XYZ file of C-alpha atoms in Angstrom:
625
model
C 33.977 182.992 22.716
C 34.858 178.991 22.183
C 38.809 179.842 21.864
C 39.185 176.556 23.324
C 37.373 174.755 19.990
C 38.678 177.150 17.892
C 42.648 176.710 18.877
C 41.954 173.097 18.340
C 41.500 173.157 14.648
C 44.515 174.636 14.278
C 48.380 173.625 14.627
C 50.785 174.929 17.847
C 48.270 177.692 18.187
C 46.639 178.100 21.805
C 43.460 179.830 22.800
C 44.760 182.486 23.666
C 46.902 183.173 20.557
C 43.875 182.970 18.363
C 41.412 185.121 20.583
C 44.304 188.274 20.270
C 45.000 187.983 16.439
C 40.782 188.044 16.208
C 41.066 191.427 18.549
C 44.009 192.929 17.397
C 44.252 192.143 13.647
C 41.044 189.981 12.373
C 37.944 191.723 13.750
C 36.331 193.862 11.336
C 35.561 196.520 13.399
C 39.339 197.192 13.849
C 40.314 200.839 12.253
C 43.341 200.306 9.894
C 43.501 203.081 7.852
C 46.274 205.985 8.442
C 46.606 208.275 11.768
C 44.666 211.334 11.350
C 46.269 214.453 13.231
C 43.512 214.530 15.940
C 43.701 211.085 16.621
C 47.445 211.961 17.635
C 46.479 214.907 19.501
C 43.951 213.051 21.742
C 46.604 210.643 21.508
C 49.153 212.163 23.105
C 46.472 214.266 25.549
C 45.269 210.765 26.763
C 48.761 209.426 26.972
C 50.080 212.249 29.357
C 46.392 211.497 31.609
C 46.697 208.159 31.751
C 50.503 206.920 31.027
C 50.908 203.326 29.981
C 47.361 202.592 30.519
C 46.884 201.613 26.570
C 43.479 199.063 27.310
C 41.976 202.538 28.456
C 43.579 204.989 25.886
C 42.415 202.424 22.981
C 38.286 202.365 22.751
C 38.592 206.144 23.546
C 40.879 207.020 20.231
C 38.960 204.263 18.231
C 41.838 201.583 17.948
C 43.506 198.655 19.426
C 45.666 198.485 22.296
C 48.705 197.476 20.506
C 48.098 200.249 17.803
C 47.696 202.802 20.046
C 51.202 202.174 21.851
C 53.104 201.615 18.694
C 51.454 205.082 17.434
C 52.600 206.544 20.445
C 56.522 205.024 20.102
C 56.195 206.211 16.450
C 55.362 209.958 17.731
C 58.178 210.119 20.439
C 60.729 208.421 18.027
C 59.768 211.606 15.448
C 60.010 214.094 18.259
C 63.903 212.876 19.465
C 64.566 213.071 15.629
C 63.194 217.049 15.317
C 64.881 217.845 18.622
C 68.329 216.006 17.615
C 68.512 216.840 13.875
C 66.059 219.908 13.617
C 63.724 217.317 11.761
C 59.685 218.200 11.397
C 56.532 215.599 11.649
C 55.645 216.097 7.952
C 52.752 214.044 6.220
C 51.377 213.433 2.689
C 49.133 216.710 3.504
C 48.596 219.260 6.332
C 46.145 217.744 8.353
C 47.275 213.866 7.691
C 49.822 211.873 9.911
C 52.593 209.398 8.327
C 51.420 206.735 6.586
C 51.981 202.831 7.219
C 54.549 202.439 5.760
C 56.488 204.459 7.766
C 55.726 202.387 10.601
C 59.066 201.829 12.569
C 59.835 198.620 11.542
C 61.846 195.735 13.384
C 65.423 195.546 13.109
C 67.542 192.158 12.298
C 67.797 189.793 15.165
C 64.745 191.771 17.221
C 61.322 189.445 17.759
C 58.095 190.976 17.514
C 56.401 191.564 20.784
C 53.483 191.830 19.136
C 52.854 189.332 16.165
C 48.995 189.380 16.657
C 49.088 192.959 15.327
C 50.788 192.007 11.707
C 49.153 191.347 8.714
C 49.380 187.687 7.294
C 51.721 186.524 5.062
C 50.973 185.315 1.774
C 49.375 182.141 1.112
C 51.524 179.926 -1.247
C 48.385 178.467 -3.065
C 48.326 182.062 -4.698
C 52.512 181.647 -5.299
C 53.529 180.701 -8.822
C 56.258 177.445 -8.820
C 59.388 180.037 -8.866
C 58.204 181.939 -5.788
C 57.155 178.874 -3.701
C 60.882 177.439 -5.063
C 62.562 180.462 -3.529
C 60.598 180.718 -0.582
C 61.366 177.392 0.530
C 64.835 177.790 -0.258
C 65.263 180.851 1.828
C 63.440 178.490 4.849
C 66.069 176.106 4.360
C 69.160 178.252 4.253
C 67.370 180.246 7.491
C 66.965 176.960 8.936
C 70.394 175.541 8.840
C 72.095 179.146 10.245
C 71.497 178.172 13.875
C 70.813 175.056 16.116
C 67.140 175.296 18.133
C 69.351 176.288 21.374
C 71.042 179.140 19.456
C 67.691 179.862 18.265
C 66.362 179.707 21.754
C 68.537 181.739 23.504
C 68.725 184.692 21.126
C 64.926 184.706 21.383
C 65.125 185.255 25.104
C 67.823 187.702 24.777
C 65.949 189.483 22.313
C 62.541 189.350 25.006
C 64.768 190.590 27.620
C 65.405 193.653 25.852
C 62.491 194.248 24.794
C 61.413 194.121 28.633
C 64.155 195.958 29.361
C 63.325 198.727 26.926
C 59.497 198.648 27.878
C 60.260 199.057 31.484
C 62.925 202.306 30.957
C 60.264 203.811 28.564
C 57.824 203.432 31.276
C 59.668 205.204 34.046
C 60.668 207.712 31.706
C 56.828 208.778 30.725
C 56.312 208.081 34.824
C 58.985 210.695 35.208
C 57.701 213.132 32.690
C 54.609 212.868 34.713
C 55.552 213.901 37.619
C 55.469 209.842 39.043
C 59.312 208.637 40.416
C 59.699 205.510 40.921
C 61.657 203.413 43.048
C 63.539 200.642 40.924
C 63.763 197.418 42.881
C 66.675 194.646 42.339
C 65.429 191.209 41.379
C 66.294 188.419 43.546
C 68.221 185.631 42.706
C 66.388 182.465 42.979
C 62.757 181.840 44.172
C 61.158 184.311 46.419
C 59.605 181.305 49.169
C 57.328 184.230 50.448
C 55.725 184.827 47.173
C 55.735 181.940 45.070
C 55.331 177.872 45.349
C 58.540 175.842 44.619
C 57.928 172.599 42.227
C 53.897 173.808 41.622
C 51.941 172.092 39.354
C 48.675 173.160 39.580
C 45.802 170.419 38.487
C 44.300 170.151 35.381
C 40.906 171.721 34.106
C 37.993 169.749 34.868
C 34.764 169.876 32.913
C 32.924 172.736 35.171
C 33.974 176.190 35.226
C 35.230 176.861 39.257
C 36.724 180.540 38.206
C 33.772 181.798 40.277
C 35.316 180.344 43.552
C 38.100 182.568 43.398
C 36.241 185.553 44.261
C 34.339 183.863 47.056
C 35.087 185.870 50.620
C 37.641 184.235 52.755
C 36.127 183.617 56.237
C 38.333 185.751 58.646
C 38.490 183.692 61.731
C 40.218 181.224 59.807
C 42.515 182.700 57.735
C 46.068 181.873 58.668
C 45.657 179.752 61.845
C 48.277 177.519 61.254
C 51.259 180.087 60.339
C 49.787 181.957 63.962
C 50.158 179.237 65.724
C 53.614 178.379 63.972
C 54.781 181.876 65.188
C 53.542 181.565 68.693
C 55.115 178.686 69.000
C 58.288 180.191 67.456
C 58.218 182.562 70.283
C 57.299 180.450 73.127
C 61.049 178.167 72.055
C 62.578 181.393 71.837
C 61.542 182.215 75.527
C 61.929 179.349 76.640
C 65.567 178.972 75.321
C 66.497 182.772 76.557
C 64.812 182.126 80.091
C 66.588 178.703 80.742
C 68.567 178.620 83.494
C 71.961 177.784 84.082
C 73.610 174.577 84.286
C 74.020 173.564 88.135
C 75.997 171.044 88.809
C 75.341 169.224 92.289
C 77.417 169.744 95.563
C 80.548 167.670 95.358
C 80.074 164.499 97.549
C 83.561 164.669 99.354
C 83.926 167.711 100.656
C 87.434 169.903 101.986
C 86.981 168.581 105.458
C 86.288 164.745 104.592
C 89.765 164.870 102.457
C 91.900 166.489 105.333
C 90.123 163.379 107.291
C 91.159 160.814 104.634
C 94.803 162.266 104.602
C 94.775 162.167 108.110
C 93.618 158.339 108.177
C 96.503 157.793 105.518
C 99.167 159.368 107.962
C 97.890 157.186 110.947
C 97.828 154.287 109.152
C 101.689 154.820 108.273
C 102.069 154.947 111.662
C 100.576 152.226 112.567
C 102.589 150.071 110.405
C 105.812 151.393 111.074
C 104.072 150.685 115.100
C 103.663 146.856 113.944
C 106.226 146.024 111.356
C 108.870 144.651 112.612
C 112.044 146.523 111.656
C 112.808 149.333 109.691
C 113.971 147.055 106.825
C 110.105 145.749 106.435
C 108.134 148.933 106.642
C 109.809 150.304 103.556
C 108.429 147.445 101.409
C 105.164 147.809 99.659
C 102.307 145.290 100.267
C 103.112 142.411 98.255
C 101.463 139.299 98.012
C 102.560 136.205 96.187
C 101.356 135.354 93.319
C 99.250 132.078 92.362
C 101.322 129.491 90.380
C 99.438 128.469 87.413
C 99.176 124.870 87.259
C 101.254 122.278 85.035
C 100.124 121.720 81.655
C 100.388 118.121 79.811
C 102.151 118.168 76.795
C 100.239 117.921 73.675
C 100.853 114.612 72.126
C 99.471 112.659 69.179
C 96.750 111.090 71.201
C 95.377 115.017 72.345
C 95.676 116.371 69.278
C 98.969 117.579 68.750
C 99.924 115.940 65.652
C 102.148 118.237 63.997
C 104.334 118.604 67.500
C 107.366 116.829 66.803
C 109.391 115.609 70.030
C 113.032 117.173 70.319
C 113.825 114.425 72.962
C 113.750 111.191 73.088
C 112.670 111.117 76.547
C 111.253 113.909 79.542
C 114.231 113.085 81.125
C 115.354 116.096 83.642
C 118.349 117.506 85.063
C 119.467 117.731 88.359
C 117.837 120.683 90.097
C 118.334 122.574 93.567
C 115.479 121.723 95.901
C 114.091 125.166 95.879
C 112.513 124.154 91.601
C 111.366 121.495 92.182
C 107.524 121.654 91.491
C 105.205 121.553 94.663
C 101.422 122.448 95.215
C 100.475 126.151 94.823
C 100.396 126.427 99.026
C 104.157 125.740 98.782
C 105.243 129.599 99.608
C 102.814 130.156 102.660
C 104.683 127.040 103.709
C 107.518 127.871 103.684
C 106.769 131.735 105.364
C 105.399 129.425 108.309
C 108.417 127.987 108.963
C 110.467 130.885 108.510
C 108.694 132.174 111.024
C 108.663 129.699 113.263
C 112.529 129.267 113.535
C 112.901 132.947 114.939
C 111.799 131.851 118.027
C 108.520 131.627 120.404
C 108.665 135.242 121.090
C 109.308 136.590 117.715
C 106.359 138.957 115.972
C 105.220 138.106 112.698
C 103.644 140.640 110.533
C 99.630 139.773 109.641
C 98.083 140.314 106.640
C 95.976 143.400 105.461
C 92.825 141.908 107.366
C 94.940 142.233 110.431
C 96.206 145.519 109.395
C 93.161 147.041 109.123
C 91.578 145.889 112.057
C 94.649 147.175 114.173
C 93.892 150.652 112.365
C 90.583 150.835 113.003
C 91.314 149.639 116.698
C 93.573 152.807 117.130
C 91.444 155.210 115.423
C 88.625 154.381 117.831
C 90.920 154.691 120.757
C 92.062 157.926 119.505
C 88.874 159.158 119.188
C 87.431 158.049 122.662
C 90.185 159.583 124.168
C 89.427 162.882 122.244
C 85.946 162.728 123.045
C 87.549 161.941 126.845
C 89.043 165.280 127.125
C 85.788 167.620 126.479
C 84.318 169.669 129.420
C 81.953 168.165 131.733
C 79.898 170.775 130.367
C 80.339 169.689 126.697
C 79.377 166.206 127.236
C 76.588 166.632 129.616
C 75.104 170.402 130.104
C 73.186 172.585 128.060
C 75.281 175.257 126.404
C 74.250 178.555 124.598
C 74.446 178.806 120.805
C 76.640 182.097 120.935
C 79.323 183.160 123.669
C 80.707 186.372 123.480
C 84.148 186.322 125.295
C 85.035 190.114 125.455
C 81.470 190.598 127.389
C 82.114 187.855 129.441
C 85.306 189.160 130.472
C 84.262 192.351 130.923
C 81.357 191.107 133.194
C 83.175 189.447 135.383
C 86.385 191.669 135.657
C 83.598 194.450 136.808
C 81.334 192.294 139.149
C 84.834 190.907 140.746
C 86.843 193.860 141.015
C 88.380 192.116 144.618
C 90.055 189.516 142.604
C 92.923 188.280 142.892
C 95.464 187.147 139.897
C 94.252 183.386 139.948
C 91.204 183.956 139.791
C 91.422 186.175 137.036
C 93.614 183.829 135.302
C 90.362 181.687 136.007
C 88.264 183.736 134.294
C 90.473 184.305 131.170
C 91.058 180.761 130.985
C 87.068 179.785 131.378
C 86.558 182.169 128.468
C 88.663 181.063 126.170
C 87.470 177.318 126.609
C 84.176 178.077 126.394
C 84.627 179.801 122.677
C 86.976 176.973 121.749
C 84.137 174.443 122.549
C 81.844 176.185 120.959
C 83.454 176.573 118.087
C 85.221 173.038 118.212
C 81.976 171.193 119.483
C 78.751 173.518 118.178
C 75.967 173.165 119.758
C 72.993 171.963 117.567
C 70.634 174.113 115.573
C 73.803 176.939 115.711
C 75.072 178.614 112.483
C 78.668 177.544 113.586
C 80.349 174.802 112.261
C 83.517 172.658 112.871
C 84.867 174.051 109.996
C 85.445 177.049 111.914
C 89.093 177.867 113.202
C 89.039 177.843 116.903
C 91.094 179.629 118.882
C 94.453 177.410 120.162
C 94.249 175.952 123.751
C 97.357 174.206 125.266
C 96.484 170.732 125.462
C 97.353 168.884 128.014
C 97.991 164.591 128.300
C 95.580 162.712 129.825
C 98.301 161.944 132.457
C 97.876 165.515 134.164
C 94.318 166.025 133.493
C 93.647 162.961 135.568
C 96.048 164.132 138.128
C 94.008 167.723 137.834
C 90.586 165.981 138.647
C 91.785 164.020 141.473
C 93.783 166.604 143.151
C 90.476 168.625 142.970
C 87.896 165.825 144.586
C 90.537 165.496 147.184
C 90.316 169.048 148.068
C 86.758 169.004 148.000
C 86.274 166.320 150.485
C 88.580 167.684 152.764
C 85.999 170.817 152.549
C 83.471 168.415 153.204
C 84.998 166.919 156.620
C 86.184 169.948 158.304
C 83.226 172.102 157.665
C 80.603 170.131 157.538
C 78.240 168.021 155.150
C 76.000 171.560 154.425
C 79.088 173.182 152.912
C 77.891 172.822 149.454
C 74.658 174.963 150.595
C 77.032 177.526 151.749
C 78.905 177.593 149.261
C 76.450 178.033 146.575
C 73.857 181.949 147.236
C 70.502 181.327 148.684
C 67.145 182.068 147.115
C 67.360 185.660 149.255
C 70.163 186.482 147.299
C 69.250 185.275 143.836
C 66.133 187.249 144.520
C 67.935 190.412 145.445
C 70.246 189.975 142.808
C 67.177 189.098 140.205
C 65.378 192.516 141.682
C 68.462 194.824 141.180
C 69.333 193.648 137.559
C 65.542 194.322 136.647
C 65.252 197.619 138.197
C 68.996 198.714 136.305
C 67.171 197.595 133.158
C 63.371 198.432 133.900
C 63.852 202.150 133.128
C 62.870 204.675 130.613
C 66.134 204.327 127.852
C 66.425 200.610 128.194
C 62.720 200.747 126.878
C 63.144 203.205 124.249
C 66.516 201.285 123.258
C 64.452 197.942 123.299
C 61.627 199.125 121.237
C 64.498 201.104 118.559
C 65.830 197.412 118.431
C 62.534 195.591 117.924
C 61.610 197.995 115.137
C 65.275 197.571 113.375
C 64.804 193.959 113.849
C 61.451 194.153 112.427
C 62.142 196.550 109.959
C 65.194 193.880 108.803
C 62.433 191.477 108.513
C 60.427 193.131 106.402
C 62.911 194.163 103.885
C 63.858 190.282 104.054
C 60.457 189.116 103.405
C 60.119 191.845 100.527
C 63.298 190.955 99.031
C 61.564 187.265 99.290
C 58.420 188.313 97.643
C 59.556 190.041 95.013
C 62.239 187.116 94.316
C 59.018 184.678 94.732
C 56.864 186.986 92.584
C 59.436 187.255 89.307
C 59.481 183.605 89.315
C 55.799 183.069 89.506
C 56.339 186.105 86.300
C 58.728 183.648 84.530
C 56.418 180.417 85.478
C 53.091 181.900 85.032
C 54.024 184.744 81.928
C 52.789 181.781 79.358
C 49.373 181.600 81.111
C 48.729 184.623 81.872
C 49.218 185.458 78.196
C 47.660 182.864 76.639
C 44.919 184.128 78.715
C 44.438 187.675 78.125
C 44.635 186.440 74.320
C 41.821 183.532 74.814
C 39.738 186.615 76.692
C 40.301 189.023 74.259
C 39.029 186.188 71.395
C 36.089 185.218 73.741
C 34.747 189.044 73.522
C 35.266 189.582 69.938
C 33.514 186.329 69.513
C 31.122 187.413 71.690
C 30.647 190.772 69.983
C 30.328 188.627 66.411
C 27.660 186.626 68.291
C 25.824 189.792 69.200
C 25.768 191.530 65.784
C 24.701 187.869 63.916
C 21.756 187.844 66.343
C 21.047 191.531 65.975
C 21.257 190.912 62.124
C 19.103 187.301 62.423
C 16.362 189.830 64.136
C 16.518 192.503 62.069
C 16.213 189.903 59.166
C 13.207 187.969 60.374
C 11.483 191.566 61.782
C 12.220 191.912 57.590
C 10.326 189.096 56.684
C 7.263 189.625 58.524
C 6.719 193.031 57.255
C 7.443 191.806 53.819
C 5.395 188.848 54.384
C 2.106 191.156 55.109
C 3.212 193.614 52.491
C 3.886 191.277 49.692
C -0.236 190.527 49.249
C -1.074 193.982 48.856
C 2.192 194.762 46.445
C 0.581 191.678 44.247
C -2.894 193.223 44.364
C -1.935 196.853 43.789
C 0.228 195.409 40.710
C -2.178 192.844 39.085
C -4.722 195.945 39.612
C -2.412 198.018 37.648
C -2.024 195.117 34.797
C -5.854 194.698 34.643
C -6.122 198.053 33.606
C -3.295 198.192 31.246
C -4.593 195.158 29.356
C -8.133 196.671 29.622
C -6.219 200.269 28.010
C -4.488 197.992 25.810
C -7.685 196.632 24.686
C -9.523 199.578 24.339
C -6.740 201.043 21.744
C -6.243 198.069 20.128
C -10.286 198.204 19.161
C -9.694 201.866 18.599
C -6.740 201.128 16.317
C -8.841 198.368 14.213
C -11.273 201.377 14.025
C -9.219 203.831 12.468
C -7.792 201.308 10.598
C -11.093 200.169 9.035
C -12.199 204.038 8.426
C -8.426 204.724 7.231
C -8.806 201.494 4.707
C -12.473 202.671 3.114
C -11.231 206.431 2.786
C -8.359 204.943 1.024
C -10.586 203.124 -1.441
C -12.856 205.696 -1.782
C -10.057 207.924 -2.917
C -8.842 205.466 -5.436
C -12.267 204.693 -6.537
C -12.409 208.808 -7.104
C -9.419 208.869 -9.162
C -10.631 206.131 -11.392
C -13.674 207.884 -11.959
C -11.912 210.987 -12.717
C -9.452 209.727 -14.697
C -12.194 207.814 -16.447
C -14.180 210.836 -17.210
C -11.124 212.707 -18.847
């Protein structure tokens, strides 16, 4: 079995090439002679068994592999022909197949698939000179027909074919046996699933390591990498689907600070057109001169400026207007000074943009302290409720004051509708109103009257004050008796069986609101803790599920390591009497042996002196005759 050595004694022959022409062609035992007709019977029987399984076919029938298919080609070639052309399978006598020579032979162009199978050709030393000349020649002329690509290519068109052929005669005898087959398309390219791209798999050392192939793959291990490759696959994949949207922050200026800036912009325009000082001047834009630059020297010879070539003879200038000549960079705010001061000691002179904005910003806070001016007593200095409803108002006091008069009721409307314009105008902190809120319109009123108002009102009051008395405020205002009574009667209206009922229906609505709030909440709370936690709890349950299969494995390894050392010890105190029983039992076969073996030499001796005492009784017969 050295194919190795033997391949290496010969030329562009490998190992394997010479151990199949020893099995196929060269070994001895290899049947050669002609097809009998039951060897193509159990052919045939074995073929329609076992289809295309010619390894298995061949030591049943007595012959090779390669024989045994081409037999079987042979047959089915000879049973088309009967079918097509009414032909018979006819031997050189009844009960013998074809000979070899009518082995279907290959036609021009087609390779053998088999060359192992063919017998050799001739060796030239046993040629005479005209054959090996013709030989040769033929070689030559066979040579120079085709280039090696030419050569090379119809080779693998002629193996394609043949594979080609091999495969339809394979699903054909699948077919006749009842076996369909699904054919599959061949992919273009390299399958990356299947095979390695650029392999080159290391060369054969000097120990045989085919026996680590078949050693068991430990399953805890196999393909941890590519599982962790996928989880982490579909962790990106969550993580990608479950991002969330792209929120962009709240805009730092908001629709209330720009009215405020165009509002600033208006009063600013009218503050200028307030200071400018005729309409000629506020029309202009804000310019301010601009900074002469500051003479140059001409470049001469001695600073460098050789190639400058004077045009004068001299820097001799014309006669100019005052207004060019040149004067220090100041020269314009000079002359604005004294434009200015020939309109006169009472003439206005417009400042600069420091100025301006100071004046702005002087009016905008006047503005606003006399907006803040105008609020309610109330606003600026009393608490206030977060909420006023104005139709219950109204109705409250149109039904407790059903004697007024049409002032007073005027009064009352009037009271109602400031105190929902200051609430919505002025909120009250902590409220879910906001200024932004359009609050109803109020007539507003200058300063002027409202200080007229005020006055005209203390006056009255201290005319109150001196003809009735200094306790006319306590008079004015209900006693505790009153407030009491009053306090009594409200609680009695509302201290009854239906206010209670309708109390407790509107705690349990508000209650009820509450808790379908706080649901909504926890469920909202509880799908992101899902989304935040999902990984965990996962990777969890999968780390659990490991730890008890691990666990499990740890049980049956001990349960085994037991069992296995319980083994030992009985086999440890059985093993002595095994040996004794079996030495016992080889004493007395050697003492059996013995005794034959003396009973043997025995016979032997008695068989050897009969003999000779027999011969020695012929001799003396013969003698004696």
């Amino acid at each position: 079995n050295q194919w190795a050595r033997i391949s290496s004694l010969w030329v562009r022959k490998s190992q394997k090439q010479c151990k199949a022409r020893w099995y196929e062609w060269l070994d001895p035992s290899i049947k050669k002679t002609e097809w009998s007709k039951e060897e193509d019977e159990k052919l045939l029987h074995l073929a329609k068994l076992m289809p295309t399984q010619w390894r298995t076919i061949a030591p049943i029938v007595g012959r090779t592999p390669s024989q045994c298919l081409e037999r079987y080609q042979k047959l089915l070639d000879e049973a088309e022909a009967k079918e097509g052309a009414d032909l018979g399978l006819t031997g050189p006598s009844g009960d013998v197949g074809p000979s070899a020579d009518d082995v279907r032979r290959l036609r021009p162009g087609e390779i053998d698939p088999d060359p192992e199978t063919k017998p050799a050709r001739p060796d030239p030393v046993d040629m005479d000179e005209d054959e090996k000349e013709m030989l040769s020649e033929a070689r030559a002329r066979l040579a120079n027909t085709q280039g090696k690509k030419a050569k090379r290519k119809a080779r693998e068109k002629q193996l394609e074919e043949a594979r080609r052929l091999a495969s339809l005669q394979k699903r054909r005898e699948l077919k006749a046996a009842g076996i369909e087959l699904k054919t599959k398309k061949k992919k273009k390219g390299m399958d990356y699933k299947a095979d390695i791209p650029f392999e080159k798999r290391p060369a054969l050392g000097f120990y045989d390591t085919s026996a680590e192939r078949n050693r068991p793959a430990e399953s805890a291990m196999t393909n941890v990498a590519l599982q962790k490759l996928e989880l982490n696959k579909i962790k990106q994949a969550e993580q990608i689907s479950k991002r969330r949207k792209f929120v962009l922050p709240a805009p730092q200026v908001g629709e209330d600070e720009l009215e405020q800036i165009v509002k600033i912009g208006f009063a600013g325009e009218t503050a200028k057109a307030v200071v400018g000082e005729n309409e000629g001047s506020t029309s202009l834009g804000h310019y301010t001169p601009a900074t002469t630059l500051p003479l140059r020297t001409p470049r001469t010879v001695r600073t460098g400026g050789a190639p400058t070539t004077p045009k004068t003879p001299g820097t001799v200038m014309t006669l100019r207007t005052p207004s060019r000549t040149p004067g220090p960079a100041s020269a314009a705010a000079i002359k604005q000074l004294k434009t200015g001061l020939g309109r006169g000691r009472h003439a206005r002179r417009r400042g600069g943009a420091s100025d301006r904005d100071r004046k702005l910003r002087e009016l905008q806070a006047a503005e606003e302290r006399a907006r803040l001016a105008r609020r309610s007593q109330a606003v600026r200095n009393l608490p206030r409720p977060a909420t006023v409803n104005s139709r219950t108002l109204w109705e409250i006091s149109t039904n407790e004051s059903a004697g007024m008069n049409d002032i007073e009721l005027m009064i009352c409307g009037e009271m109602s509708r400031l105190l929902s314009h200051d609430l919505i105008k002025y909120p009250v902190a902590g409220s879910k109103i906001t200024g932004s809120d359009s609050a109803p319109p109020i007539e507003e009123f200058p300063d002027e009257l409202m200080a007229i108002a005020r006055q005209t009102i203390n006056d009255e009051y201290q005319s109150l004050i001196q003809n009735n008395g200094s306790d006319t405020q306590d008079r004015l205002l209900p006693s505790d008796t009153e407030l009491q009574a009053t306090w009594t009667k409200v609680y009695d209206d509302i201290n009854n069986e239906d206010n209670t009922i309708e109390k407790l229906q509107y705690i349990h609505e508000m209650n009820k609101n509450n808790m379908l709030k706080y649901a909504q909440r926890a469920s909202k709370l509880e799908k992101n803790l899902d989304v935040t936690l999902g990984g965990y709890k996962a990777r969890s349950q999968a780390l659990s599920k490991k730890l008890l299969e691990t666990f499990d494995e740890l049980q049956q390894s001990k349960i085994e390591l037991d069992s296995f050392k319980s083994l030992n010890i009985v086999e440890g105190d059985a093993m002595p009497r095994r040996i004794a029983g079996l030495q016992k039992e080889v004493e007395d076969l050697a003492k059996r042996e013995r005794e034959l073996q003396e009973r043997y030499a025995k016979l032997s001796a008695e068989k050897e002196d009969a003999i000779q005492r027999v011969n020695a009784l012929r001799a003396s017969s013969s003698s004696g005759s």
